[in-house]
C-alpha positions as MATLAB code, in Angstrom:
seq = 'XXXXXXXXXXXXXXXXXXXXXXXXXXXXXXXXXXXXXXXXXXXXXXXXXXXXXXXXXXXXXXXXXXXXXXXXXXXXXXXXXXXXXXXXXXXXXXXXXXXXXXXXXXXXXXXXXXXXXXXXXXXXXXXXXXXXXXXXXXXXXXXXXXXXXXXXXXXXXXXXXXXXXXXXXXXXXXXXXXXXXXXXXXXXXXXXXXXXXXXXXXXXXXXXXXXXXXXXXXXXXXXXXXXXXXXXXXXXXXXXXXXXXXXXXXXXXXXXXXXXXXXXXXXXXXXXXXXXXXXXXXXXXXXXXXXXXXXXXXXXXXXXXXXXXXXXXXXXXXXXXXXXXXXXXXXXXXXXXXXXXXXXXXXXXXXXXXXXXXXXXXXXXXXXXXXXXXXXXXXXXXXXXXXXXXXXXXXXXXXXXXXXXXXXXXXXXXXXXXXXXXXXXXXXXXXXXXXXXXXXXXXXXXXX';
ca = [
      -5.389   18.042  -24.447;
      -7.782   15.224  -23.281;
     -10.957   15.659  -21.490;
     -13.008   13.526  -19.167;
     -16.716   14.260  -18.391;
     -18.753   12.731  -15.737;
     -22.502   12.964  -14.774;
     -21.117   12.880  -11.224;
     -17.606   13.756  -10.172;
     -16.167   13.287   -6.695;
     -14.137   16.364   -5.671;
     -12.672   17.536   -2.471;
     -16.073   19.350   -1.790;
     -18.068   16.231   -2.430;
     -20.123   15.210   -5.560;
     -20.198   17.798   -8.482;
     -22.780   17.194  -11.207;
     -22.092   17.427  -14.826;
     -18.444   18.104  -14.565;
     -15.379   17.298  -16.478;
     -11.645   18.054  -16.431;
      -9.108   18.943  -18.836;
      -5.911   16.864  -18.914;
      -2.481   18.137  -20.200;
       0.215   16.012  -21.823;
       1.828   15.216  -18.532;
      -1.497   13.575  -17.328;
      -2.268   16.509  -14.889;
      -5.630   18.247  -14.521;
      -5.627   21.752  -15.730;
      -9.164   22.661  -15.507;
     -12.395   21.396  -14.020;
     -15.523   22.559  -16.052;
     -19.182   22.055  -16.441;
     -19.997   19.331  -18.792;
     -23.045   18.818  -20.879;
     -25.750   16.803  -19.170;
     -25.922   14.374  -21.740;
     -22.090   13.863  -22.358;
     -21.607   11.136  -20.055;
     -23.451    8.806  -17.598;
     -20.239    8.095  -15.620;
     -19.764    8.508  -11.970;
     -16.061    9.178  -11.302;
     -14.080    8.812   -8.030;
     -10.404    9.384   -7.450;
      -8.033    6.603   -7.950;
      -6.833    4.955   -4.561;
      -3.220    4.710   -3.440;
      -2.016    1.496   -2.020;
       0.131    2.481    0.670;
       1.936   -0.883    1.352;
       2.755   -3.621   -1.080;
       5.133   -6.716   -0.944;
       4.636   -7.866   -4.751;
       6.451  -11.156   -4.635;
       3.889  -12.334   -1.822;
       0.951  -12.186   -4.312;
       2.265  -15.489   -5.707;
       1.925  -17.362   -2.276;
      -1.581  -16.096   -1.390;
      -3.615  -18.901   -0.069;
      -0.586  -21.053    0.578;
      -0.001  -20.647    4.336;
      -3.356  -21.664    5.540;
      -2.559  -25.008    6.940;
      -1.579  -25.494   10.498;
       2.141  -25.963   11.074;
       2.132  -25.044   14.856;
      -0.590  -25.128   17.437;
       0.642  -21.442   18.165;
       0.564  -20.359   14.472;
       1.080  -16.608   14.005;
       2.959  -14.117   12.009;
       6.295  -15.635   13.183;
       5.515  -19.085   11.790;
       4.017  -17.538    8.742;
       7.278  -15.817    8.119;
       9.010  -18.956    7.717;
       6.839  -19.948    4.847;
       7.278  -16.579    3.335;
      11.163  -16.864    3.481;
      11.117  -20.313    1.684;
       8.983  -18.838   -1.119;
      11.040  -15.606   -1.534;
      14.186  -17.824   -2.008;
      12.684  -18.940   -5.466;
      12.425  -15.368   -7.090;
      14.543  -14.043   -9.913;
      14.282  -10.887  -11.438;
      12.234  -12.009  -14.295;
      10.014  -13.970  -12.160;
       9.424  -10.921   -9.993;
       8.374   -8.885  -12.836;
       5.998  -11.289  -14.231;
       4.268  -11.821  -10.766;
       4.210   -7.975  -10.033;
       2.656   -7.186  -13.493;
      -0.239   -9.547  -12.581;
      -0.672   -8.106   -9.131;
      -0.508   -4.604  -10.513;
      -3.116   -5.331  -13.277;
      -5.313   -6.604  -10.537;
      -4.783   -3.555   -8.435;
      -5.795   -1.314  -11.437;
      -9.009   -3.378  -12.104;
      -9.994   -2.967   -8.360;
      -9.426    0.771   -8.341;
      -5.895    1.137   -7.067;
      -3.989    3.509   -9.288;
      -0.762    3.978   -7.275;
       1.107    1.687   -5.326;
       4.007    1.952   -2.618;
       6.296   -0.876   -3.278;
       8.117   -1.840    0.256;
      10.758   -3.731   -1.579;
      13.368   -5.880    0.221;
      14.120   -8.693   -2.035;
      17.142   -7.231   -3.401;
      19.798   -9.661   -4.030;
      20.276  -13.316   -5.307;
      19.071  -16.061   -2.704;
      22.697  -16.660   -1.499;
      22.808  -12.882   -0.592;
      25.310  -11.780   -3.421;
      24.305   -8.900   -5.277;
      23.286   -9.219   -8.903;
      25.627   -7.865  -11.458;
      23.056   -5.060  -11.534;
      22.616   -4.201   -8.007;
      19.139   -2.542   -8.827;
      17.840   -5.552  -10.836;
      15.093   -6.497   -8.827;
      13.997   -2.945   -8.327;
      14.060   -2.342  -12.042;
      11.833   -5.595  -12.400;
       9.160   -3.721  -10.343;
       9.593   -0.581  -12.329;
       9.179   -2.436  -15.477;
       5.994   -4.286  -14.312;
       4.459   -0.712  -13.116;
       5.198    0.725  -16.505;
       3.831   -2.226  -18.446;
       0.507   -2.039  -16.379;
       0.282    1.779  -16.057;
       0.041    1.882  -12.269;
       1.836    4.717  -10.780;
       4.686    3.638   -8.487;
       6.329    4.696   -5.437;
       9.282    2.540   -4.917;
      10.616    1.928   -1.448;
      13.896    0.184   -1.495;
      14.251   -1.335    2.249;
      17.160   -1.264    4.429;
      17.351   -4.523    6.311;
      20.503   -4.903    8.443;
      19.967   -7.117   11.507;
      17.806  -10.016   12.509;
      16.461   -8.583   15.762;
      16.470   -5.808   18.333;
      19.512   -7.534   19.801;
      21.782   -6.736   16.691;
      22.141  -10.357   15.614;
      23.281  -11.210   12.007;
      20.758  -11.842    9.459;
      19.773  -15.468    9.117;
      20.305  -17.413    5.908;
      17.123  -16.745    4.543;
      17.375  -13.063    5.290;
      20.711  -12.649    3.289;
      19.032  -11.652   -0.039;
      17.334   -8.832    1.863;
      20.335   -7.243    3.596;
      22.350   -3.981    2.705;
      25.139   -2.086    4.588;
      24.715    1.604    4.838;
      26.886    2.550    1.668;
      25.198    0.065   -0.599;
      21.935    1.051    0.539;
      22.523    4.657   -0.224;
      24.021    4.082   -3.535;
      20.719    2.008   -4.493;
      18.750    5.094   -3.306;
      20.973    7.283   -5.506;
      20.858    4.894   -8.612;
      16.966    4.661   -8.544;
      16.437    8.456   -7.840;
      18.198    9.152  -11.179;
      15.699    7.163  -12.979;
      12.626    8.952  -11.305;
       9.944   10.142  -13.542;
       6.464   11.468  -13.320;
       5.278    7.659  -13.037;
       8.119    6.689  -10.756;
       8.777    8.297   -7.202;
      11.622    6.767   -4.983;
      11.441    6.740   -1.097;
      13.174    5.086    1.791;
      11.918    2.095    3.711;
      13.396    1.319    7.141;
      12.292   -2.379    7.499;
      11.643   -2.040   11.090;
      13.288   -1.065   14.432;
      14.265   -4.598   14.975;
      15.935   -4.644   11.474;
      17.632   -1.273   11.471;
      20.016   -0.336   14.325;
      19.443    3.115   16.043;
      22.799    4.477   14.745;
      22.156    3.210   11.105;
      18.818    4.867   11.069;
      20.291    8.283   12.164;
      22.795    7.962    9.502;
      20.343    7.061    6.673;
      17.789    9.776    7.634;
      20.484   12.391    7.751;
      21.666   11.354    4.200;
      18.090   11.427    2.481;
      16.652   14.323    0.663;
      14.785   16.447    3.002;
      11.330   15.651    1.354;
      11.722   12.022    0.542;
       8.874    9.851    1.906;
      10.118    7.336    4.767;
       7.933    4.351    5.319;
       8.481    1.761    8.314;
       6.926   -1.217    9.753;
       6.222   -0.745   13.132;
       4.226   -2.081   16.402;
       2.748   -4.891   13.994;
       3.200   -7.698   16.714;
       2.924   -7.997   20.362;
       6.173   -9.929   20.339;
       7.812   -6.939   18.739;
       6.471   -4.526   21.230;
       7.675   -6.724   24.150;
      11.234   -7.044   22.586;
      11.541   -3.389   21.981;
      10.407   -2.775   25.622;
      13.171   -5.493   26.997;
      16.001   -4.027   24.939;
      15.304   -0.316   24.217;
      13.140    0.333   27.446;
      10.398    1.776   25.323;
       7.566    0.702   23.036;
       8.337    0.852   19.270;
       6.168    4.025   18.466;
       7.264    5.568   21.755;
      10.908    4.967   20.824;
      10.648    6.183   17.469;
       8.735    9.419   18.314;
      11.593   10.118   20.819;
      14.427    9.364   18.523;
      13.558   10.577   15.124;
      12.177   13.856   13.766;
       8.854   11.974   12.555;
       6.639   14.313   10.498;
       4.331   14.481    7.579;
       6.770   12.683    5.267;
       6.726    9.403    7.342;
       4.332    6.418    7.045;
       4.049    4.031    9.731;
       2.917    0.775    8.521;
       0.544   -1.128   10.819;
       1.201    0.585   13.929;
      -1.370   -1.902   15.314;
      -0.345   -2.127   19.025;
      -0.570    1.540   20.454;
      -1.220    3.025   23.849;
      -3.223    6.217   24.042;
       0.002    8.459   24.354;
       1.198    6.909   20.988;
      -2.160    7.319   19.248;
      -1.962   11.104   20.036;
       1.812   11.356   19.499;
       1.486    9.967   15.778;
      -1.507   12.164   15.134;
       0.464   15.210   16.232;
       3.350   14.589   13.717;
       1.133   14.543   10.965;
       2.703   11.260    9.797;
       0.262    8.760    8.110;
      -0.491    5.244    9.264;
      -0.966    2.513    6.648;
      -3.408    0.008    7.857;
      -3.556   -3.290    6.009;
      -6.895   -4.911    7.347;
      -6.998   -8.033    5.249;
      -3.154   -8.923    5.957;
      -3.500   -8.011    9.574;
      -6.446  -10.253    9.791;
      -4.965  -13.289    7.962;
      -1.797  -13.077   10.295;
      -3.620  -12.655   13.440;
      -1.914   -9.262   14.009;
      -4.741   -7.532   15.918;
      -6.944   -4.256   15.319;
      -5.778   -0.778   14.825;
      -7.324    1.684   17.323;
      -9.242    3.359   14.623;
     -11.899    5.251   16.725;
      -9.287    6.844   18.851;
      -7.053    7.793   16.030;
      -9.672    9.569   14.273;
     -10.776   11.304   17.180;
      -7.359   12.428   17.566;
      -7.191   13.891   14.043;
      -4.613   11.271   12.679;
      -3.973   10.657    8.755;
      -4.063    7.252    7.554;
      -4.421    5.038    4.514;
      -4.679    1.426    3.337;
      -2.431   -1.121    1.824;
      -2.904   -4.648    0.609;
       0.484   -5.825    2.039;
       0.616   -9.480    1.335;
      -2.128   -9.474   -1.197;
      -4.285  -12.160    0.203;
      -6.839   -9.652   -1.218;
      -6.358   -6.955   -3.854;
      -9.413   -4.776   -3.306;
      -9.411   -1.363   -1.548;
     -13.120   -1.940   -1.039;
     -12.467   -5.043    1.148;
      -9.671   -3.137    2.934;
     -12.041   -0.284    3.795;
     -15.046   -2.640    4.566;
     -12.937   -4.591    6.980;
     -11.364   -1.637    8.527;
     -14.858   -0.602    9.590;
     -16.022   -4.125   10.406;
     -13.191   -4.914   12.678;
     -14.180   -1.721   14.725;
     -17.816   -2.820   14.827;
     -16.898   -6.163   16.200;
     -14.774   -4.932   18.815;
     -16.806   -1.996   19.879;
     -20.255   -3.690   19.549;
     -21.662   -0.715   17.664;
     -22.176    0.231   14.157;
     -20.911    3.177   11.900;
     -17.551    3.939   13.566;
     -15.558    5.706   10.853;
     -17.564    8.807   10.912;
     -17.198   12.586   12.014;
     -19.570   15.229   13.175;
     -18.919   16.857    9.509;
     -19.059   13.342    7.730;
     -21.816   11.029    8.963;
     -21.460    8.620    5.871;
     -18.804    5.964    6.571;
     -18.156    5.352    3.037;
     -17.660    9.114    2.310;
     -15.273    9.385    5.410;
     -13.234    6.589    4.453;
     -12.804    7.614    0.789;
     -12.076   11.249    1.901;
      -9.352   10.120    4.264;
      -7.451    7.758    1.984;
      -7.653   10.531   -0.708;
      -6.130   13.161    1.863;
      -3.281   10.963    2.746;
      -2.256    9.879   -0.705;
       0.044   12.804   -1.851;
       2.062   12.840    1.284;
       2.613    9.178    1.723;
       3.246    8.263   -2.117;
       5.185   11.520   -3.066;
       2.950   11.843   -6.285;
       0.632   14.643   -6.781;
      -2.540   12.383   -6.477;
      -5.465   11.614   -4.159;
      -7.894   14.266   -5.276;
      -9.579   15.095   -8.556;
      -8.381   18.780   -8.396;
      -6.441   21.185  -10.576;
      -2.818   20.498  -10.426;
      -3.019   16.968   -9.530;
      -2.697   13.779  -11.901;
      -5.989   12.755  -13.463;
      -6.101    9.215  -11.723;
      -9.894    8.440  -11.816;
     -12.072    5.252  -11.328;
     -15.361    5.089  -13.235;
     -17.942    3.132  -11.159;
     -19.971    0.442  -12.979;
     -23.468    2.073  -12.654;
     -24.735   -0.744  -15.048;
     -24.315   -3.129  -12.180;
     -27.290   -4.128  -10.038;
     -25.879   -3.059   -6.571;
     -25.515    0.452   -7.993;
     -28.983    0.769   -9.649;
     -30.545    3.948   -8.661;
     -27.701    5.271   -6.886;
     -27.733    9.053   -5.626;
     -25.061   11.239   -4.402;
     -26.042   10.776   -0.761;
     -25.496    6.688   -1.015;
     -23.007    6.208   -3.896;
     -19.828    5.778   -1.962;
     -21.566    3.609    0.823;
     -23.150    1.354   -1.782;
     -19.686    0.920   -3.583;
     -17.952    0.055   -0.315;
     -20.557   -1.962    1.543;
     -22.810   -3.832   -1.143;
     -21.409   -7.160   -1.857;
     -18.295   -8.761   -3.493;
     -18.917   -7.814   -7.114;
     -16.059   -5.577   -8.522;
     -18.025   -2.145   -9.175;
     -15.209   -0.527  -11.080;
     -15.807   -0.222  -14.842;
     -12.822    2.002  -16.187;
      -9.793    3.200  -14.663;
      -7.525    6.155  -15.943;
      -3.970    6.827  -14.653;
      -2.800   10.267  -15.663;
      -5.639   10.420  -18.239;
      -4.712    7.103  -19.861;
      -7.289    4.293  -19.787;
      -5.734    1.260  -18.420;
      -8.902   -0.663  -17.294;
     -11.946   -0.919  -19.839;
     -15.104   -2.642  -19.041;
     -13.435   -4.150  -15.747;
     -10.686   -5.635  -17.623;
      -6.913   -4.429  -17.633;
      -6.045   -3.753  -21.224;
      -3.288   -6.292  -21.171;
      -5.057   -8.802  -18.762;
      -4.634  -11.957  -21.006;
      -1.010  -11.285  -21.918;
      -0.122  -10.590  -18.350;
      -2.020  -13.532  -16.966;
      -0.316  -15.948  -19.466;
       3.188  -14.906  -18.257;
       2.011  -15.113  -14.666;
       0.774  -18.720  -15.346;
       4.256  -19.595  -16.550;
       5.883  -17.896  -13.520;
       3.695  -19.802  -11.132;
       4.686  -22.903  -12.854;
       8.194  -22.239  -12.413;
       7.905  -21.127   -8.760;
       5.906  -24.148   -7.837;
       8.136  -26.555   -9.547;
];
């Protein structure tokens, strides 16, 4: 039995002084007890779940920042992404994902939901092992120690009109039977560190009848993630062909509930905001990617007022920092409203504490793992703040979370534990150098 002690421990009820938790052999917390005041100077918060990741895109971060069209947008960025995606093999994907996951852990993410659509060879033919690309991601997660929710993506059509996939999309595609076989194969390999869910790429990529058939075939508790309402053009196309907005159509045609995660959901009307909140679904907001692509701003204030669940994702990984996602989620709201301190509630006037509490509360249902809170029965996924860093000098329980999120760009994470196993020590992943060397070689090959 392991123990981890803290001078201050963030629990569902707030900070608890001089507390420690006991961890069983499966990495779960079995007790939270008082600790000796001199036992530790650590301030410990729960690890954060990254609810939306496309691992291969980490390798192209910063490479789509030159104008190719006076109307550059998500749709022109996507062409660059397709060209880059065509270069990946399972081996290259593993090495890029390992670098990304090590960076996530160093930043305080302890679980990642991998929205994985890079399934086949570049010409669209399945590998001899149809799960080869999925297994590359599992191997990278296990090497680094991050907890993984693997979300194989169903991607069938190139638009709402049902057009066939384009040449650069072929490696993403599955028919229904092949997709369900992949889900079954991966579910057989699930373990405490690996949970398998379903991802529907988007309404434009999954026809209505196919979505219905897949949902009927899934285990009833399996997490379901979907890109939705990310782009104005997507909303316009859905209106033109399905005579409804994307979220409106989804709520009318699927039994959306707490197992669903709606990724982005940027462009909502007031009825849709209320509708999502009523279902208990989670919205995965990806502020740095949404800003990078010029997507727009999520209506956070209205959604919080409706009692909606939400979390964050780093998506395209132009930033790998939960602090930056949370900070810019709040700052975007300040810019559009011209007011300060938006993400608060009557019972929680601290922006930082509200943000941390909300992402902690959504982690379990969106990932399928027993995570999000440092509480008995949940996994001991913990982040130790670097109280020796100047931005945290003199911190108190009243300001610690706000200062962590809003006091500059230095990483203030000292150590990270996943299931009680320490994978980041002194700000560095325990295998940082070896993983970075392989990543360097992978980038040389990808850029060649």
